[in-house]
Amino acid sequence: MWKKVLIANRGEIAVRIIHACREAGLQSVTVYSTADRNALHAEIADESVCIGPPSVQESYLNQNALIAACQNTGAQALHPGFGFLSESAEFARLCEENGIVFIGPSPESIAMLGDKARAKETMKKAGVSVVPGSDGAVPSVEAAKKIAAEIGYPVLVKASAGGGGRGIRRVDNEAQLEEQMLVAKEEARRFFGNDEVYLEKLIIEPHHVEIQIIADRMGNTVALGERDCSMQRRNQKVIEESPSPLMTPELRRAMQEAAVRAAKACGYYNAGTIEFLVDDDRNFYFMEMNTRIQVEHPVTEWVTGIDLVQTQLAVAQGQPLLFTQDDIQVRGHAIECRINAEDPDHDFRPSPGTIRSLHIPSGPGVRVDSAMYQGYTIPPYYDSMIAKLIVHAPTRAQAIMKMRWALSEFIVDGIDSNIDFQLQLIKNKAFEAGTYDNTFLEHFLSEEKKNG
Ligand code: ADP
Ligand code: ADP
Ligand code: MG
């Protein structure tokens, strides 16, 4: 049994993991860049270590500095959070080689699932339906033309190593294919250092519905219901909710069963999420598996009553899950709004700066995961998400009402934020009716632009 965990992340997720460590009786060590000297995660951990200058390459992505920080502080395990090194098989392996427990799946699972084209092949073999597309990566423009003609336009060119909504390009006809493929490859090379791409049929007006799973090292794998993440801007999630407005008991059973099969097919352990696209006829298709804790994990925690981060720590200690599939019930409705330091009136440009005054909403069924405090200066170097506002109520309509007052009481002065924009979305008829799909937000924004 280990007693000390190094948290290789920053912001609200680092704070969230510190809290889980405290409740599990574990010591926490955080790391920070020189730009994060005054950051909350550096202030409140049991110990904190400076690992480098602001640039992520030299700090939060600096693998050797992180291993050295574990060795110098005696941390025996490492939690990677999300983003940064959380999906690096190389780093998970480096931890193992240095006798540090990586709190996540095996390096082999991360490598296999991180190659999105290869992951789809594995899922197909396991009998999970996947989005129609190329068998693995496409070697050339000629090959892509042939495959696209077979599956039918429109298609998407997607980066095999992609993440965070990057490296995805829509192609409506053969004339656009070569150019869009080059653009996707270039973006993939720049962001992921790997320009391999694959093709997928564009699913028209789909819903993004994902299944959370958790598995122990003995092979027990449990599905924890779904999250609907169809409210997206540029393929990035903006609002998430559970249950999905389009869920039925039959669909949930089928999707959970497929998700567990998918996880078992790759010997998966720890927390993971299987992302599916669901069409109007409620057919669902595997898209990718995220091999880490996700931003939107609190909505699942709220409807299932299971603390996902504590469960991650427990299974990484080698403990068995304390619940089975039959114990899991989805109760009530949870919604999360991502609060970003950005200006919706200027194409959502990031808005770093000092928080002059702050009021964080609270009350029954309201949770805010954040690393903000009054007087805190948001540095310009990192992700613009500064908080997550999550509500829980017995019904969806009540959760929406709660989210409305919580958003209107949320005050962050000194910087621009998307709080008012989120309120507009929550009040929108399509959100209220639960009829929105993945294309809703882009349409909403182009309508707004037209109307000035
Ligand atoms: P989630 O489903 O958890 O919301 P996201 O894809 O939005 O997942 O990613 C969570 C965080 O990780 C975001 O800050 C995103 O920018 C970052 N991220 C995701 N994938 C990558 C990647 N391959 N490289 C760098 N950052 C990534
Ligand atoms: P990332 O690794 O960047 O998260 P995903 O493969 O999960 O990439 O896709 C991100 C988003 O892009 C999805 O949630 C969905 O909105 C959209 N998308 C991806 N593939 C398709 C597809 N074949 N058809 C329609 N939309 C898609
Ligand atoms: Mg995804």
Coordinates of C-alpha atoms and ligand atoms in Angstrom, one line a residue:
M1 CA 0.0 0.0 0.0
W2 CA 1.3 3.4 -0.9
K3 CA 0.6 6.5 1.0
K4 CA 1.8 9.5 -1.2
V5 CA 0.5 10.6 -4.6
L6 CA 2.0 13.1 -6.9
I7 CA -0.5 15.0 -9.0
A8 CA 0.9 15.8 -12.5
N9 CA -1.6 18.4 -13.4
R10 CA -3.0 21.9 -12.4
G11 CA -6.2 23.8 -12.1
E12 CA -9.5 22.4 -10.9
I13 CA -8.7 18.8 -11.6
A14 CA -5.5 18.9 -9.4
V15 CA -7.6 20.4 -6.6
R16 CA -10.2 17.7 -7.1
I17 CA -7.6 15.0 -6.8
I18 CA -6.1 16.6 -3.7
H19 CA -9.5 16.4 -2.0
A20 CA -9.9 12.7 -3.0
C21 CA -6.4 11.9 -1.5
R22 CA -7.3 13.6 1.7
E23 CA -10.5 11.6 2.0
A24 CA -8.6 8.4 1.3
G25 CA -6.0 9.2 3.9
L26 CA -3.2 9.7 1.3
Q27 CA -0.6 12.5 1.2
S28 CA -0.7 14.7 -1.8
V29 CA 2.2 16.3 -3.7
T30 CA 1.5 18.8 -6.5
V31 CA 3.9 20.2 -9.1
Y32 CA 3.7 23.8 -10.5
S33 CA 5.4 25.9 -13.1
T34 CA 6.8 29.3 -12.2
A35 CA 3.6 30.8 -13.7
D36 CA 1.6 28.8 -11.1
R37 CA 3.4 29.8 -8.0
N38 CA 0.2 31.3 -6.5
A39 CA -2.1 28.7 -8.0
L40 CA -4.5 27.0 -5.6
H41 CA -3.3 23.5 -6.3
A42 CA 0.2 24.5 -5.3
E43 CA -1.0 26.2 -2.1
I44 CA -3.3 23.6 -0.6
A45 CA -1.4 20.3 -1.3
D46 CA 0.6 18.7 1.5
E47 CA 3.8 19.4 -0.5
S48 CA 4.4 21.2 -3.7
V49 CA 7.4 21.2 -6.1
C50 CA 8.3 23.7 -8.8
I51 CA 9.1 21.8 -12.0
G52 CA 10.0 24.4 -14.5
P53 CA 9.1 27.6 -16.4
P54 CA 5.6 28.4 -17.8
S55 CA 5.8 26.6 -21.1
V56 CA 4.1 23.2 -20.8
Q57 CA 6.9 21.5 -22.6
E58 CA 9.3 22.5 -19.9
S59 CA 6.9 21.9 -16.9
Y60 CA 3.7 19.9 -17.0
L61 CA 4.8 17.8 -20.0
N62 CA 8.4 17.4 -18.6
Q63 CA 8.5 13.7 -18.0
N64 CA 11.9 13.6 -16.3
A65 CA 11.1 16.5 -14.0
L66 CA 7.9 14.7 -12.9
I67 CA 9.8 11.4 -12.2
A68 CA 12.4 13.4 -10.3
A69 CA 9.7 15.1 -8.2
C70 CA 8.3 11.7 -7.3
Q71 CA 11.7 10.5 -6.2
N72 CA 12.6 13.6 -4.3
T73 CA 9.3 13.6 -2.3
G74 CA 8.9 9.9 -2.0
A75 CA 5.6 9.8 -3.9
Q76 CA 4.9 6.2 -4.9
A77 CA 2.0 6.8 -7.2
L78 CA 1.1 9.5 -9.8
H79 CA -2.3 10.7 -10.9
P80 CA -2.1 12.4 -14.3
G81 CA -5.6 14.1 -14.3
F82 CA -6.8 14.9 -17.9
G83 CA -4.9 16.5 -20.8
F84 CA -1.1 16.9 -20.4
L85 CA 0.4 13.4 -20.0
S86 CA -2.7 11.5 -19.1
E87 CA -2.9 9.7 -22.4
S88 CA 0.8 9.2 -22.9
A89 CA 1.7 5.5 -23.0
E90 CA 5.3 6.4 -23.0
F91 CA 5.0 8.3 -19.7
A92 CA 2.9 5.6 -18.1
R93 CA 5.7 3.2 -19.0
L94 CA 8.4 5.5 -17.7
C95 CA 6.5 5.6 -14.3
E96 CA 6.4 1.8 -14.2
E97 CA 10.1 1.6 -15.0
N98 CA 10.8 3.8 -12.1
G99 CA 8.6 1.9 -9.7
I100 CA 5.9 4.6 -9.6
V101 CA 2.2 3.4 -9.9
F102 CA 0.5 5.3 -12.8
I103 CA -3.1 5.8 -11.7
G104 CA -4.7 4.8 -14.9
P105 CA -4.8 1.8 -17.3
S106 CA -1.8 -0.1 -18.5
P107 CA 0.7 1.5 -21.0
E108 CA -0.5 -1.1 -23.5
S109 CA -4.1 -0.2 -23.2
I110 CA -3.3 3.5 -23.5
A111 CA -1.2 2.9 -26.7
M112 CA -3.8 0.7 -28.3
L113 CA -6.7 3.0 -27.6
G114 CA -4.8 6.2 -28.3
D115 CA -4.4 5.1 -31.9
K116 CA -8.0 5.8 -32.8
A117 CA -7.9 4.0 -36.1
R118 CA -6.4 0.8 -34.5
A119 CA -8.9 1.1 -31.6
K120 CA -11.8 0.9 -34.0
E121 CA -10.4 -2.3 -35.5
T122 CA -10.2 -3.9 -32.0
M123 CA -13.7 -2.9 -31.2
K124 CA -15.0 -4.2 -34.5
K125 CA -13.4 -7.6 -33.7
A126 CA -15.0 -7.5 -30.2
G127 CA -18.4 -7.1 -31.9
V128 CA -19.0 -3.5 -31.0
S129 CA -20.5 -1.4 -33.9
V130 CA -18.1 1.4 -35.0
V131 CA -18.7 4.5 -37.2
P132 CA -18.3 3.2 -40.8
G133 CA -15.0 4.3 -42.3
S134 CA -11.6 3.2 -43.4
D135 CA -10.0 0.0 -42.0
G136 CA -7.3 1.7 -40.1
A137 CA -5.2 4.6 -41.4
V138 CA -5.4 5.7 -45.0
P139 CA -2.0 5.5 -46.7
S140 CA -2.6 7.9 -49.6
V141 CA -5.0 10.4 -51.2
E142 CA -5.8 7.8 -53.9
A143 CA -6.7 5.2 -51.3
A144 CA -8.8 7.8 -49.4
K145 CA -10.8 8.6 -52.6
K146 CA -11.6 5.0 -53.1
I147 CA -12.8 4.5 -49.6
A148 CA -14.7 7.7 -49.5
A149 CA -16.6 6.8 -52.7
E150 CA -17.5 3.4 -51.0
I151 CA -18.8 4.8 -47.7
G152 CA -20.3 7.9 -49.4
Y153 CA -19.8 11.6 -48.8
P154 CA -19.8 13.6 -46.6
V155 CA -16.9 12.1 -44.7
L156 CA -14.5 13.2 -42.0
V157 CA -10.8 13.0 -42.1
K158 CA -9.6 12.4 -38.5
A159 CA -6.2 12.3 -36.9
S160 CA -5.4 8.8 -35.5
A161 CA -3.6 10.4 -32.6
G162 CA -6.2 13.2 -32.2
G163 CA -7.8 14.6 -29.1
G164 CA -9.5 17.8 -27.8
G165 CA -11.5 18.1 -31.1
R166 CA -8.3 18.8 -33.2
G167 CA -7.3 17.3 -36.4
I168 CA -10.9 16.7 -37.7
R169 CA -11.9 17.9 -41.2
R170 CA -15.2 17.6 -43.1
V171 CA -15.1 16.7 -46.7
D172 CA -18.3 17.0 -48.8
N173 CA -17.1 15.8 -52.2
E174 CA -14.1 14.3 -53.9
A175 CA -12.9 17.7 -55.1
Q176 CA -12.3 18.8 -51.5
L177 CA -10.7 15.6 -50.4
E178 CA -7.0 16.1 -51.2
E179 CA -6.9 19.6 -49.7
Q180 CA -8.8 18.7 -46.5
M181 CA -6.6 15.7 -46.0
L182 CA -3.5 17.8 -46.2
V183 CA -4.9 20.3 -43.7
A184 CA -5.9 17.5 -41.3
K185 CA -2.5 15.9 -41.6
E186 CA -0.7 19.2 -41.0
E187 CA -2.8 20.0 -37.9
A188 CA -2.2 16.4 -36.7
R189 CA 1.6 16.7 -37.2
R190 CA 1.6 20.1 -35.4
F191 CA -0.5 19.0 -32.4
F192 CA 0.2 15.3 -32.0
G193 CA 3.6 14.8 -33.8
N194 CA 1.9 12.1 -35.9
D195 CA 0.2 12.9 -39.2
E196 CA -1.6 9.6 -39.7
V197 CA -5.3 10.0 -40.6
Y198 CA -8.3 7.8 -41.1
L199 CA -11.7 8.3 -42.7
E200 CA -15.2 8.2 -41.1
K201 CA -18.6 8.6 -42.5
L202 CA -20.1 11.8 -41.2
I203 CA -23.1 10.9 -39.1
I204 CA -25.8 13.5 -39.8
E205 CA -27.1 15.3 -36.7
P206 CA -25.9 12.7 -34.2
H207 CA -25.8 12.9 -30.4
H208 CA -22.6 12.4 -28.5
V209 CA -23.4 9.9 -25.8
E210 CA -20.6 8.3 -23.8
I211 CA -20.5 5.5 -21.2
Q212 CA -18.3 5.8 -18.1
I213 CA -16.7 2.6 -17.0
I214 CA -14.5 1.6 -14.0
A215 CA -12.6 -1.6 -13.8
D216 CA -10.4 -3.2 -11.1
R217 CA -7.2 -5.3 -11.7
M218 CA -9.2 -8.5 -11.2
G219 CA -11.3 -7.9 -14.3
N220 CA -14.5 -6.7 -12.7
T221 CA -15.8 -4.0 -15.1
V222 CA -18.8 -1.9 -14.2
A223 CA -20.6 0.7 -16.4
L224 CA -21.8 3.9 -14.6
G225 CA -24.5 5.1 -17.0
E226 CA -24.1 7.7 -19.7
R227 CA -23.3 11.3 -20.3
D228 CA -24.8 13.3 -23.1
C229 CA -22.2 15.8 -24.5
S230 CA -24.0 16.9 -27.6
M231 CA -23.6 20.6 -26.8
Q232 CA -20.3 21.2 -28.6
R233 CA -18.5 24.1 -30.2
R234 CA -15.8 23.1 -32.7
N235 CA -16.0 19.4 -31.5
Q236 CA -15.4 20.5 -27.9
K237 CA -17.8 19.9 -25.1
V238 CA -19.6 22.9 -23.5
I239 CA -22.4 21.4 -21.5
E240 CA -22.8 17.7 -20.3
E241 CA -25.7 16.0 -18.7
S242 CA -26.8 12.6 -17.3
P243 CA -29.1 10.9 -18.1
S244 CA -29.1 11.7 -21.9
P245 CA -32.5 13.2 -22.9
L246 CA -32.8 10.5 -25.6
M247 CA -32.0 7.6 -23.3
T248 CA -34.3 4.6 -22.9
P249 CA -33.8 1.7 -20.6
E250 CA -33.2 -0.6 -23.6
L251 CA -30.6 1.7 -25.2
R252 CA -28.8 2.2 -21.9
R253 CA -28.6 -1.5 -21.4
A254 CA -27.3 -2.1 -24.9
M255 CA -24.7 0.7 -24.7
Q256 CA -23.5 -0.3 -21.3
E257 CA -23.1 -3.8 -22.4
A258 CA -21.1 -2.7 -25.5
A259 CA -18.9 -0.5 -23.4
V260 CA -18.1 -3.3 -20.9
R261 CA -17.3 -5.6 -23.9
A262 CA -15.1 -2.9 -25.4
A263 CA -13.2 -2.4 -22.1
K264 CA -12.7 -6.1 -21.6
A265 CA -11.5 -6.6 -25.2
C266 CA -8.4 -4.6 -24.3
G267 CA -7.8 -5.8 -20.7
Y268 CA -8.7 -2.4 -19.4
Y269 CA -8.5 -1.3 -15.8
N270 CA -9.1 2.0 -13.9
A271 CA -11.5 4.6 -15.2
G272 CA -12.3 5.1 -18.8
T273 CA -14.9 6.4 -21.2
I274 CA -16.3 4.9 -24.3
E275 CA -17.6 7.6 -26.7
F276 CA -20.4 6.8 -29.1
L277 CA -22.4 8.7 -31.7
V278 CA -26.1 7.9 -31.6
D279 CA -28.3 8.6 -34.7
D280 CA -32.0 9.5 -34.9
D281 CA -33.0 5.9 -34.9
R282 CA -31.0 5.3 -31.7
N283 CA -28.3 3.3 -33.5
F284 CA -25.0 3.8 -31.7
Y285 CA -21.5 3.6 -33.0
F286 CA -18.2 3.5 -31.2
M287 CA -16.1 6.6 -31.8
E288 CA -13.1 6.4 -29.4
M289 CA -12.2 5.5 -25.8
N290 CA -10.6 8.1 -23.5
T291 CA -8.2 6.3 -21.1
R292 CA -8.4 8.8 -18.2
I293 CA -10.7 10.6 -15.9
Q294 CA -12.8 13.1 -17.9
V295 CA -13.7 16.8 -17.3
E296 CA -17.4 15.9 -17.0
H297 CA -17.0 13.0 -14.5
P298 CA -18.9 14.9 -11.7
V299 CA -22.3 14.4 -13.5
T300 CA -21.8 10.7 -13.3
E301 CA -20.7 10.9 -9.6
W302 CA -23.9 12.8 -8.9
V303 CA -26.3 10.4 -10.5
T304 CA -24.6 7.2 -9.4
G305 CA -23.3 8.3 -5.9
I306 CA -19.9 6.9 -6.7
D307 CA -16.7 9.0 -6.2
L308 CA -14.8 8.2 -9.4
V309 CA -11.5 9.7 -8.3
Q310 CA -11.5 7.8 -5.0
T311 CA -12.4 4.6 -6.9
Q312 CA -9.4 5.3 -9.3
L313 CA -7.1 5.5 -6.2
A314 CA -8.6 2.3 -4.7
V315 CA -8.2 0.2 -7.9
A316 CA -4.7 1.5 -8.4
Q317 CA -3.9 0.2 -4.9
G318 CA -5.0 -3.2 -6.2
Q319 CA -8.3 -3.2 -4.3
P320 CA -11.4 -4.8 -5.9
L321 CA -14.5 -2.7 -6.8
L322 CA -16.9 -2.5 -3.8
F323 CA -19.9 -2.6 -6.1
T324 CA -21.3 -4.7 -9.0
Q325 CA -23.3 -3.7 -12.0
D326 CA -26.5 -4.6 -10.2
D327 CA -25.7 -2.0 -7.5
I328 CA -25.6 0.8 -10.0
Q329 CA -28.7 3.0 -10.3
V330 CA -29.0 6.3 -12.1
R331 CA -30.9 8.7 -9.8
G332 CA -32.2 12.1 -10.7
H333 CA -30.6 14.4 -13.2
A334 CA -27.2 16.2 -13.3
I335 CA -26.0 19.0 -15.6
E336 CA -22.5 20.5 -15.9
C337 CA -21.6 23.8 -17.5
R338 CA -17.9 24.4 -18.3
I339 CA -17.0 27.9 -17.2
N340 CA -14.2 29.4 -19.3
A341 CA -12.1 32.6 -19.2
E342 CA -13.0 33.6 -22.7
D343 CA -15.0 36.3 -24.6
P344 CA -18.0 34.9 -26.4
D345 CA -18.5 38.2 -28.2
H346 CA -15.0 37.9 -29.8
D347 CA -15.0 34.4 -31.1
F348 CA -14.4 33.0 -27.6
R349 CA -10.9 34.4 -27.4
P350 CA -9.1 33.5 -24.1
S351 CA -9.3 36.2 -21.4
P352 CA -6.6 35.7 -18.9
G353 CA -6.1 38.3 -16.1
T354 CA -6.8 39.0 -12.4
I355 CA -10.1 38.1 -10.7
R356 CA -11.2 41.2 -8.9
S357 CA -14.3 39.9 -7.3
L358 CA -15.8 36.5 -7.1
H359 CA -19.0 34.9 -6.0
I360 CA -19.4 31.2 -6.3
P361 CA -23.0 29.9 -6.1
S362 CA -23.9 27.3 -3.5
G363 CA -26.9 25.6 -2.1
P364 CA -28.5 22.2 -2.2
G365 CA -27.6 20.2 -5.3
V366 CA -24.9 22.7 -6.5
R367 CA -21.3 21.8 -6.9
V368 CA -18.5 24.0 -8.2
D369 CA -15.1 22.4 -9.0
S370 CA -12.6 25.2 -9.4
A371 CA -9.2 26.5 -8.6
M372 CA -10.2 30.2 -8.6
Y373 CA -10.1 32.6 -5.7
Q374 CA -10.5 36.4 -5.4
G375 CA -7.3 38.1 -6.4
Y376 CA -6.0 35.1 -8.4
T377 CA -4.4 35.9 -11.7
I378 CA -5.2 33.4 -14.5
P379 CA -2.0 32.9 -16.5
P380 CA -2.2 33.0 -20.3
Y381 CA -0.3 29.8 -20.9
Y382 CA -2.9 27.1 -20.2
D383 CA -6.4 25.9 -20.9
S384 CA -9.1 28.5 -20.4
M385 CA -11.5 26.4 -18.3
I386 CA -11.6 28.0 -14.8
A387 CA -14.5 26.2 -13.2
K388 CA -17.2 23.6 -13.7
L389 CA -20.7 24.3 -12.3
I390 CA -22.6 21.1 -11.7
V391 CA -26.2 20.7 -10.4
H392 CA -28.3 17.8 -9.4
A393 CA -32.1 17.5 -8.9
P394 CA -34.7 14.8 -9.1
T395 CA -35.9 15.7 -12.6
R396 CA -34.3 17.3 -15.7
A397 CA -36.7 20.3 -15.5
Q398 CA -35.7 20.9 -11.9
A399 CA -32.0 20.6 -12.7
I400 CA -32.4 23.2 -15.5
M401 CA -34.1 25.6 -13.0
K402 CA -31.3 25.1 -10.5
M403 CA -28.7 25.7 -13.2
R404 CA -30.4 28.9 -14.1
W405 CA -30.2 30.5 -10.7
A406 CA -26.8 29.1 -10.1
L407 CA -25.4 30.6 -13.3
S408 CA -27.1 34.0 -12.6
E409 CA -25.6 34.1 -9.1
F410 CA -22.1 33.2 -10.4
I411 CA -19.9 36.4 -10.5
V412 CA -16.4 36.5 -11.9
D413 CA -15.2 40.1 -12.3
G414 CA -12.0 41.3 -13.9
I415 CA -11.9 38.9 -16.8
D416 CA -14.4 37.9 -19.5
S417 CA -16.2 34.6 -19.0
N418 CA -18.8 32.5 -20.8
I419 CA -21.3 32.6 -17.8
D420 CA -23.9 34.7 -19.6
F421 CA -23.5 32.6 -22.7
Q422 CA -24.1 29.4 -20.8
L423 CA -27.2 31.0 -19.3
Q424 CA -28.5 31.7 -22.8
L425 CA -27.9 28.1 -23.8
I426 CA -29.7 26.7 -20.7
K427 CA -32.7 28.9 -21.4
N428 CA -32.8 27.9 -25.1
K429 CA -35.9 26.0 -26.1
A430 CA -34.0 23.2 -27.8
F431 CA -32.0 22.6 -24.6
E432 CA -35.1 22.8 -22.5
A433 CA -36.9 20.3 -24.8
G434 CA -33.8 18.0 -24.8
T435 CA -34.0 17.9 -28.6
Y436 CA -30.6 19.4 -29.4
D437 CA -27.9 17.4 -31.2
N438 CA -24.2 17.8 -31.9
T439 CA -24.9 20.4 -34.7
F440 CA -27.1 22.7 -32.5
L441 CA -24.5 25.0 -31.1
E442 CA -22.8 25.8 -34.4
H443 CA -26.2 26.6 -35.9
F444 CA -27.1 28.8 -32.9
L445 CA -23.8 30.7 -33.2
S446 CA -24.2 31.3 -37.0
E447 CA -27.8 32.5 -36.5
E448 CA -26.5 34.9 -33.8
K449 CA -23.8 36.2 -36.1
K450 CA -26.4 36.8 -38.9
N451 CA -28.6 38.8 -36.5
G452 CA -25.7 40.8 -35.2
Ligands
ADP1 P1 -13.2 15.4 -22.1 O1 -14.0 14.4 -22.7 O2 -12.6 15.0 -20.8 O3 -13.8 16.8 -22.1 P2 -11.4 16.7 -23.9 O4 -11.2 16.1 -25.2 O5 -12.2 17.9 -23.9 O6 -12.0 15.5 -23.0 O7 -10.0 17.0 -23.2 C1 -9.9 17.3 -21.9 C2 -8.7 18.2 -21.8 O8 -7.6 17.6 -22.3 C3 -8.9 19.5 -22.5 O9 -8.2 20.5 -21.8 C4 -8.2 19.3 -23.8 O10 -7.8 20.5 -24.4 C5 -7.1 18.4 -23.4 N1 -6.7 17.4 -24.4 C6 -7.4 16.3 -24.9 N2 -6.8 15.6 -25.7 C7 -5.6 16.1 -25.9 C8 -4.4 15.8 -26.6 N3 -4.3 14.7 -27.4 N4 -3.3 16.6 -26.5 C9 -3.4 17.7 -25.7 N5 -4.4 18.1 -25.0 C10 -5.5 17.3 -25.1
ADP2 P1 -11.5 13.9 -30.0 O1 -10.5 12.7 -29.9 O2 -10.9 15.1 -30.5 O3 -12.4 13.9 -28.8 P2 -13.7 12.5 -31.4 O4 -13.4 11.4 -32.3 O5 -14.1 12.1 -30.0 O6 -12.4 13.4 -31.3 O7 -14.7 13.5 -32.0 C1 -15.0 14.7 -31.4 C2 -16.4 15.2 -31.8 O8 -16.4 15.4 -33.3 C3 -17.5 14.3 -31.5 O9 -18.0 14.4 -30.2 C4 -18.5 14.6 -32.6 O10 -19.3 15.8 -32.2 C5 -17.7 15.0 -33.8 N1 -17.5 13.8 -34.6 C6 -16.5 12.9 -34.6 N2 -16.7 11.9 -35.5 C7 -17.8 12.1 -36.1 C8 -18.6 11.5 -37.2 N3 -18.1 10.4 -37.8 N4 -19.8 12.0 -37.6 C9 -20.3 13.1 -37.0 N5 -19.6 13.8 -36.0 C10 -18.4 13.3 -35.6
MG3 MG -13.6 12.5 -28.1

